[in-house]
mmCIF file of C-alpha atoms in Angstrom:
data_model
loop_
_atom_site.group_PDB
_atom_site.id
_atom_site.type_symbol
_atom_site.label_atom_id
_atom_site.label_comp_id
_atom_site.label_asym_id
_atom_site.label_seq_id
_atom_site.Cartn_x
_atom_site.Cartn_y
_atom_site.Cartn_z
ATOM 1 C CA MET A 10 -89.210 247.446 151.436
ATOM 2 C CA ARG A 11 -86.867 244.722 152.434
ATOM 3 C CA VAL A 12 -89.592 242.170 151.964
ATOM 4 C CA HIS A 13 -90.251 243.403 148.437
ATOM 5 C CA LYS A 14 -86.564 243.268 147.610
ATOM 6 C CA LEU A 15 -86.365 239.680 148.794
ATOM 7 C CA THR A 16 -89.446 238.823 146.753
ATOM 8 C CA PHE A 17 -87.993 240.405 143.658
ATOM 9 C CA ALA A 18 -84.743 238.588 144.260
ATOM 10 C CA ALA A 19 -86.569 235.303 144.603
ATOM 11 C CA LEU A 20 -88.499 235.972 141.423
ATOM 12 C CA ALA A 21 -85.297 236.802 139.614
ATOM 13 C CA VAL A 22 -83.713 233.527 140.750
ATOM 14 C CA ALA A 23 -86.798 231.573 139.694
ATOM 15 C CA ALA A 24 -86.817 233.280 136.316
ATOM 16 C CA SER A 25 -83.157 232.478 135.905
ATOM 17 C CA LEU A 26 -83.723 228.823 136.754
ATOM 18 C CA SER A 27 -86.682 228.693 134.363
ATOM 19 C CA LEU A 28 -84.603 230.197 131.566
ATOM 20 C CA THR A 29 -81.785 227.721 132.200
ATOM 21 C CA ALA A 30 -84.228 224.821 132.089
ATOM 22 C CA CYS A 31 -85.607 226.046 128.761
ATOM 23 C CA GLN A 32 -82.148 226.360 127.379
ATOM 24 C CA ASN A 33 -81.328 222.796 128.500
ATOM 25 C CA ASP A 34 -84.500 221.564 126.794
ATOM 26 C CA ASP A 35 -83.537 223.394 123.611
ATOM 27 C CA ASP A 36 -80.042 221.939 123.769
ATOM 28 C CA ALA A 37 -81.448 218.466 124.218
ATOM 29 C CA THR A 38 -83.759 219.002 121.270
ATOM 30 C CA GLY A 39 -80.897 220.334 119.202
ATOM 31 C CA GLN A 40 -78.809 217.269 120.050
ATOM 32 C CA SER A 41 -81.572 214.860 119.111
ATOM 33 C CA ASP A 42 -82.071 216.493 115.698
ATOM 34 C CA PRO A 43 -78.526 215.937 114.466
ATOM 35 C CA SER A 44 -78.823 212.347 115.617
ATOM 36 C CA ALA A 45 -81.975 211.921 113.555
ATOM 37 C CA ALA A 46 -80.266 213.529 110.557
ATOM 38 C CA SER A 47 -77.331 211.151 110.924
ATOM 39 C CA SER A 48 -79.667 208.191 111.048
ATOM 40 C CA GLU A 49 -81.343 209.344 107.844
ATOM 41 C CA ALA A 50 -77.974 209.718 106.136
ATOM 42 C CA SER A 51 -77.048 206.270 107.240
ATOM 43 C CA ALA A 52 -80.257 204.802 105.945
ATOM 44 C CA GLY A 53 -80.687 206.975 102.912
ATOM 45 C CA GLY A 54 -77.019 206.904 102.160
ATOM 46 C CA GLY A 55 -77.185 203.314 103.170
ATOM 47 C CA SER A 56 -74.239 203.358 100.872
ATOM 48 C CA GLY A 57 -72.299 204.668 103.846
ATOM 49 C CA SER A 58 -73.219 201.662 105.883
ATOM 50 C CA GLY A 59 -73.363 199.611 102.748
ATOM 51 C CA ASP A 60 -69.877 200.732 101.812
ATOM 52 C CA ALA A 61 -68.698 199.735 105.208
ATOM 53 C CA GLN A 62 -70.353 196.378 104.694
ATOM 54 C CA GLN A 63 -68.910 196.122 101.239
ATOM 55 C CA GLY A 64 -65.552 197.000 102.660
ATOM 56 C CA ALA A 65 -65.944 194.305 105.242
ATOM 57 C CA GLY A 66 -67.413 192.072 102.608
ATOM 58 C CA GLY A 67 -64.468 192.930 100.421
ATOM 59 C CA GLU A 68 -62.084 191.771 103.103
ATOM 60 C CA SER A 69 -64.182 188.744 103.812
ATOM 61 C CA GLY A 70 -64.636 188.424 100.080
ATOM 62 C CA GLY A 71 -60.892 188.530 99.827
ATOM 63 C CA GLU A 72 -60.699 185.730 102.331
ATOM 64 C CA SER A 73 -63.561 183.992 100.628
ATOM 65 C CA GLY A 74 -61.867 184.827 97.367
ATOM 66 C CA GLY A 75 -58.813 183.114 98.711
ATOM 67 C CA GLU A 76 -60.954 180.159 99.552
ATOM 68 C CA GLY A 77 -62.684 180.604 96.221
ATOM 69 C CA THR A 78 -59.349 180.562 94.495
ATOM 70 C CA GLY A 79 -58.468 177.518 96.464
ATOM 71 C CA GLY A 80 -61.828 176.109 95.483
ATOM 72 C CA GLN A 81 -61.167 176.894 91.887
ATOM 73 C CA GLY A 82 -57.760 175.356 92.238
ATOM 74 C CA THR A 83 -59.387 172.316 93.720
ATOM 75 C CA ALA A 84 -61.979 172.338 90.991
ATOM 76 C CA ALA A 85 -59.271 172.710 88.407
ATOM 77 C CA GLY A 86 -57.418 169.986 90.169
ATOM 78 C CA SER A 87 -60.443 167.763 90.153
ATOM 79 C CA GLY A 88 -60.974 168.749 86.534
ATOM 80 C CA SER A 89 -57.455 167.654 85.884
ATOM 81 C CA ASP A 90 -58.102 164.465 87.820
ATOM 82 C CA SER A 91 -61.234 164.002 85.798
ATOM 83 C CA ALA A 92 -59.250 164.666 82.651
ATOM 84 C CA SER A 93 -56.744 162.068 83.693
ATOM 85 C CA GLY A 94 -59.628 159.665 84.079
ATOM 86 C CA SER A 95 -61.503 160.478 80.877
ATOM 87 C CA GLY A 96 -59.600 163.230 79.118
ATOM 88 C CA GLU A 97 -56.325 163.207 77.264
ATOM 89 C CA ASN A 98 -54.470 161.476 80.058
ATOM 90 C CA GLY A 99 -57.253 158.937 80.355
ATOM 91 C CA LYS A 100 -57.066 157.968 76.689
ATOM 92 C CA THR A 101 -54.815 155.160 75.552
ATOM 93 C CA GLY A 102 -51.559 156.699 74.375
ATOM 94 C CA LYS A 103 -50.312 155.978 70.895
ATOM 95 C CA CYS A 104 -47.682 153.308 70.335
ATOM 96 C CA ARG A 105 -44.218 154.793 70.175
ATOM 97 C CA THR A 106 -41.431 153.501 67.973
ATOM 98 C CA ASP A 107 -39.248 152.740 70.991
ATOM 99 C CA GLU A 108 -42.018 150.614 72.524
ATOM 100 C CA LEU A 109 -42.450 148.418 69.462
ATOM 101 C CA LYS A 110 -40.535 145.384 68.272
ATOM 102 C CA PHE A 111 -40.410 144.966 64.505
ATOM 103 C CA LYS A 112 -40.149 141.862 62.376
ATOM 104 C CA ALA A 113 -40.378 141.567 58.576
ATOM 105 C CA MET A 114 -41.058 138.235 56.843
ATOM 106 C CA ASP A 115 -41.802 136.987 53.368
ATOM 107 C CA ALA A 116 -45.531 136.346 53.062
ATOM 108 C CA THR A 117 -45.742 135.689 49.329
ATOM 109 C CA ILE A 118 -47.947 132.776 48.345
ATOM 110 C CA GLY A 119 -47.010 130.720 45.292
ATOM 111 C CA GLY A 120 -48.831 131.799 42.168
ATOM 112 C CA ASP A 121 -49.296 135.397 43.352
ATOM 113 C CA THR A 122 -48.686 138.050 40.746
ATOM 114 C CA GLU A 123 -47.264 140.295 43.466
ATOM 115 C CA GLY A 124 -44.751 139.666 46.168
ATOM 116 C CA THR A 125 -45.781 140.325 49.774
ATOM 117 C CA VAL A 126 -43.789 141.140 52.873
ATOM 118 C CA ALA A 127 -45.559 141.208 56.226
ATOM 119 C CA VAL A 128 -44.231 143.493 58.926
ATOM 120 C CA GLU A 129 -45.172 142.623 62.494
ATOM 121 C CA LEU A 130 -45.227 145.190 65.277
ATOM 122 C CA THR A 131 -45.238 143.831 68.826
ATOM 123 C CA ASN A 132 -45.996 146.018 71.800
ATOM 124 C CA GLY A 133 -43.153 145.753 74.303
ATOM 125 C CA GLY A 134 -43.761 149.007 76.144
ATOM 126 C CA GLY A 135 -45.363 147.510 79.247
ATOM 127 C CA ARG A 136 -48.645 149.335 78.647
ATOM 128 C CA GLU A 137 -51.591 149.250 76.285
ATOM 129 C CA CYS A 138 -51.148 151.584 73.325
ATOM 130 C CA ALA A 139 -53.208 152.705 70.340
ATOM 131 C CA ILE A 140 -52.095 152.168 66.772
ATOM 132 C CA SER A 141 -53.927 152.645 63.490
ATOM 133 C CA GLY A 142 -53.428 154.062 60.023
ATOM 134 C CA TYR A 143 -50.572 153.600 57.620
ATOM 135 C CA ALA A 144 -46.944 153.140 58.518
ATOM 136 C CA GLY A 145 -44.352 154.904 56.434
ATOM 137 C CA VAL A 146 -42.435 152.416 54.277
ATOM 138 C CA ASP A 147 -39.291 153.116 52.276
ATOM 139 C CA LEU A 148 -37.246 150.569 50.375
ATOM 140 C CA LYS A 149 -33.532 151.162 50.155
ATOM 141 C CA THR A 150 -32.245 150.204 46.737
ATOM 142 C CA ASN A 151 -29.051 150.481 44.747
ATOM 143 C CA SER A 152 -30.811 153.230 42.807
ATOM 144 C CA GLY A 153 -31.915 155.252 45.832
ATOM 145 C CA THR A 154 -34.883 155.244 48.190
ATOM 146 C CA LEU A 155 -38.273 154.104 46.957
ATOM 147 C CA SER A 156 -41.316 155.142 49.015
ATOM 148 C CA ALA A 157 -44.302 152.803 49.086
ATOM 149 C CA LYS A 158 -47.723 154.187 48.229
ATOM 150 C CA ARG A 159 -50.803 153.659 50.382
ATOM 151 C CA SER A 160 -53.163 150.995 49.120
ATOM 152 C CA GLY A 161 -56.254 153.070 49.972
ATOM 153 C CA GLU A 162 -57.823 150.409 52.183
ATOM 154 C CA PRO A 163 -59.906 151.718 55.101
ATOM 155 C CA VAL A 164 -58.192 152.391 58.406
ATOM 156 C CA VAL A 165 -59.507 150.606 61.490
ATOM 157 C CA PRO A 166 -58.559 152.022 64.913
ATOM 158 C CA GLY A 167 -56.962 149.475 67.200
ATOM 159 C CA THR A 168 -55.047 149.009 70.420
ATOM 160 C CA LEU A 169 -52.282 146.670 71.459
ATOM 161 C CA LYS A 170 -51.970 145.254 74.934
ATOM 162 C CA ASP A 171 -48.480 144.671 76.189
ATOM 163 C CA GLY A 172 -47.078 141.712 74.278
ATOM 164 C CA GLU A 173 -49.707 141.765 71.518
ATOM 165 C CA THR A 174 -48.777 141.884 67.834
ATOM 166 C CA VAL A 175 -50.323 143.449 64.753
ATOM 167 C CA ALA A 176 -49.092 143.351 61.156
ATOM 168 C CA PHE A 177 -49.422 145.115 57.848
ATOM 169 C CA GLY A 178 -48.545 144.070 54.339
ATOM 170 C CA ILE A 179 -46.180 145.488 51.742
ATOM 171 C CA HIS A 180 -46.974 144.466 48.166
ATOM 172 C CA TYR A 181 -44.433 144.830 45.393
ATOM 173 C CA PRO A 182 -44.114 143.823 41.722
ATOM 174 C CA VAL A 183 -42.195 140.637 41.034
ATOM 175 C CA ASN A 184 -39.175 140.934 38.755
ATOM 176 C CA ASP A 185 -39.815 138.303 36.098
ATOM 177 C CA SER A 186 -38.121 140.235 33.298
ATOM 178 C CA GLY A 187 -35.012 138.130 33.445
ATOM 179 C CA GLY A 188 -32.922 141.249 34.012
ATOM 180 C CA SER A 189 -30.960 142.214 37.086
ATOM 181 C CA GLY A 190 -33.619 144.733 38.066
ATOM 182 C CA VAL A 191 -33.341 147.124 41.025
ATOM 183 C CA ARG A 192 -31.683 145.527 44.022
ATOM 184 C CA ILE A 193 -33.322 146.053 47.422
ATOM 185 C CA THR A 194 -30.846 146.594 50.253
ATOM 186 C CA GLY A 195 -33.096 147.400 53.212
ATOM 187 C CA LEU A 196 -36.533 148.290 54.566
ATOM 188 C CA VAL A 197 -37.260 151.446 56.591
ATOM 189 C CA VAL A 198 -40.480 151.500 58.647
ATOM 190 C CA THR A 199 -41.983 154.447 60.503
ATOM 191 C CA PRO A 200 -45.033 153.638 62.693
ATOM 192 C CA PRO A 201 -48.175 155.756 62.209
ATOM 193 C CA ASP A 202 -48.001 159.224 63.784
ATOM 194 C CA GLU A 203 -44.314 158.772 64.571
ATOM 195 C CA THR A 204 -41.158 160.344 63.157
ATOM 196 C CA LYS A 205 -38.615 157.820 64.418
ATOM 197 C CA SER A 206 -37.903 154.979 61.996
ATOM 198 C CA VAL A 207 -36.331 151.543 62.188
ATOM 199 C CA THR A 208 -34.327 149.807 59.468
ATOM 200 C CA LEU A 209 -34.932 146.097 58.838
ATOM 201 C CA ASP A 210 -33.496 143.499 56.526
ATOM 202 C CA TRP A 211 -35.621 143.004 53.430
ATOM 203 C CA PRO A 212 -36.952 139.400 53.422
ATOM 204 C CA GLY A 213 -38.687 139.485 50.032
ATOM 205 C CA ALA A 214 -37.376 139.054 46.493
ATOM 206 C CA ALA A 215 -33.964 140.536 46.010
ATOM 207 C CA THR A 216 -34.923 142.803 43.148
ATOM 208 C CA LEU A 217 -37.714 144.866 41.673
ATOM 209 C CA PRO A 218 -38.308 145.153 37.943
ATOM 210 C CA VAL A 219 -36.856 148.209 36.289
ATOM 211 C CA THR A 220 -39.747 150.476 35.352
ATOM 212 C CA ASP A 221 -40.292 153.815 33.727
ATOM 213 C CA GLY A 222 -42.989 154.591 36.266
ATOM 214 C CA SER A 223 -45.808 152.944 34.376
ATOM 215 C CA GLY A 224 -45.496 149.632 36.203
ATOM 216 C CA SER A 225 -47.102 148.460 39.409
ATOM 217 C CA PRO A 226 -45.890 150.494 42.410
ATOM 218 C CA VAL A 227 -44.830 149.208 45.799
ATOM 219 C CA LYS A 228 -47.901 149.504 48.028
ATOM 220 C CA VAL A 229 -48.422 149.393 51.786
ATOM 221 C CA GLY A 230 -51.632 148.382 53.538
ATOM 222 C CA PRO A 231 -52.934 149.889 56.783
ATOM 223 C CA ILE A 232 -52.083 148.533 60.205
ATOM 224 C CA GLY A 233 -53.959 145.258 60.643
ATOM 225 C CA SER A 234 -53.666 144.221 56.994
ATOM 226 C CA ALA A 235 -51.091 141.488 56.493
ATOM 227 C CA GLY A 236 -50.365 138.836 53.925
ATOM 228 C CA GLN A 237 -52.247 138.081 50.786
ATOM 229 C CA GLY A 238 -55.179 140.350 50.047
ATOM 230 C CA GLY A 239 -53.837 143.159 52.255
#
């Protein structure tokens, strides 16, 4: 009987060990399944891993964005440098009133039916500048200010190097009426595209004929037109 009891006890222990081993195998299988499910979620929801990568990419993108911003700044800077070479800053700036020296002289030729005054503009600004178009011309008279009209001649773009001179002509009717006429007391010149004017002595005939408006007007030619023939 004792032998049988020992045998049964041994069988019971063996059964117990076998059951424990099965349970361990089941546990191991159960642990591997969740791992497989997690792997699928990571791949299928690659967005999880992708999000993490995007998050990292976002940070690196932020750094790269910082560099990108710097790059854009550099590009903008180089664009600005390029602009200064060929853009607005690279273009020849217009001649300013304060950079110009003015001189008015009588340029009437004997026998002309009109009087002519030539106005010279000399670049004294220390740089090359662009000047073209019509200057504003006003004659001061004892009857008020008389504005010259444009002659209608074509405008030719031009530039002045430092020290160079260009001129335009002012044409006015000669007072041969024998009367006192309208006395000219001064000449006001405003360079093209400028608002600042200079006042010069008038070197032409002292008077203009009195007119009711039907006579010949005072005319101004474009920059580059001087003397007889505009």
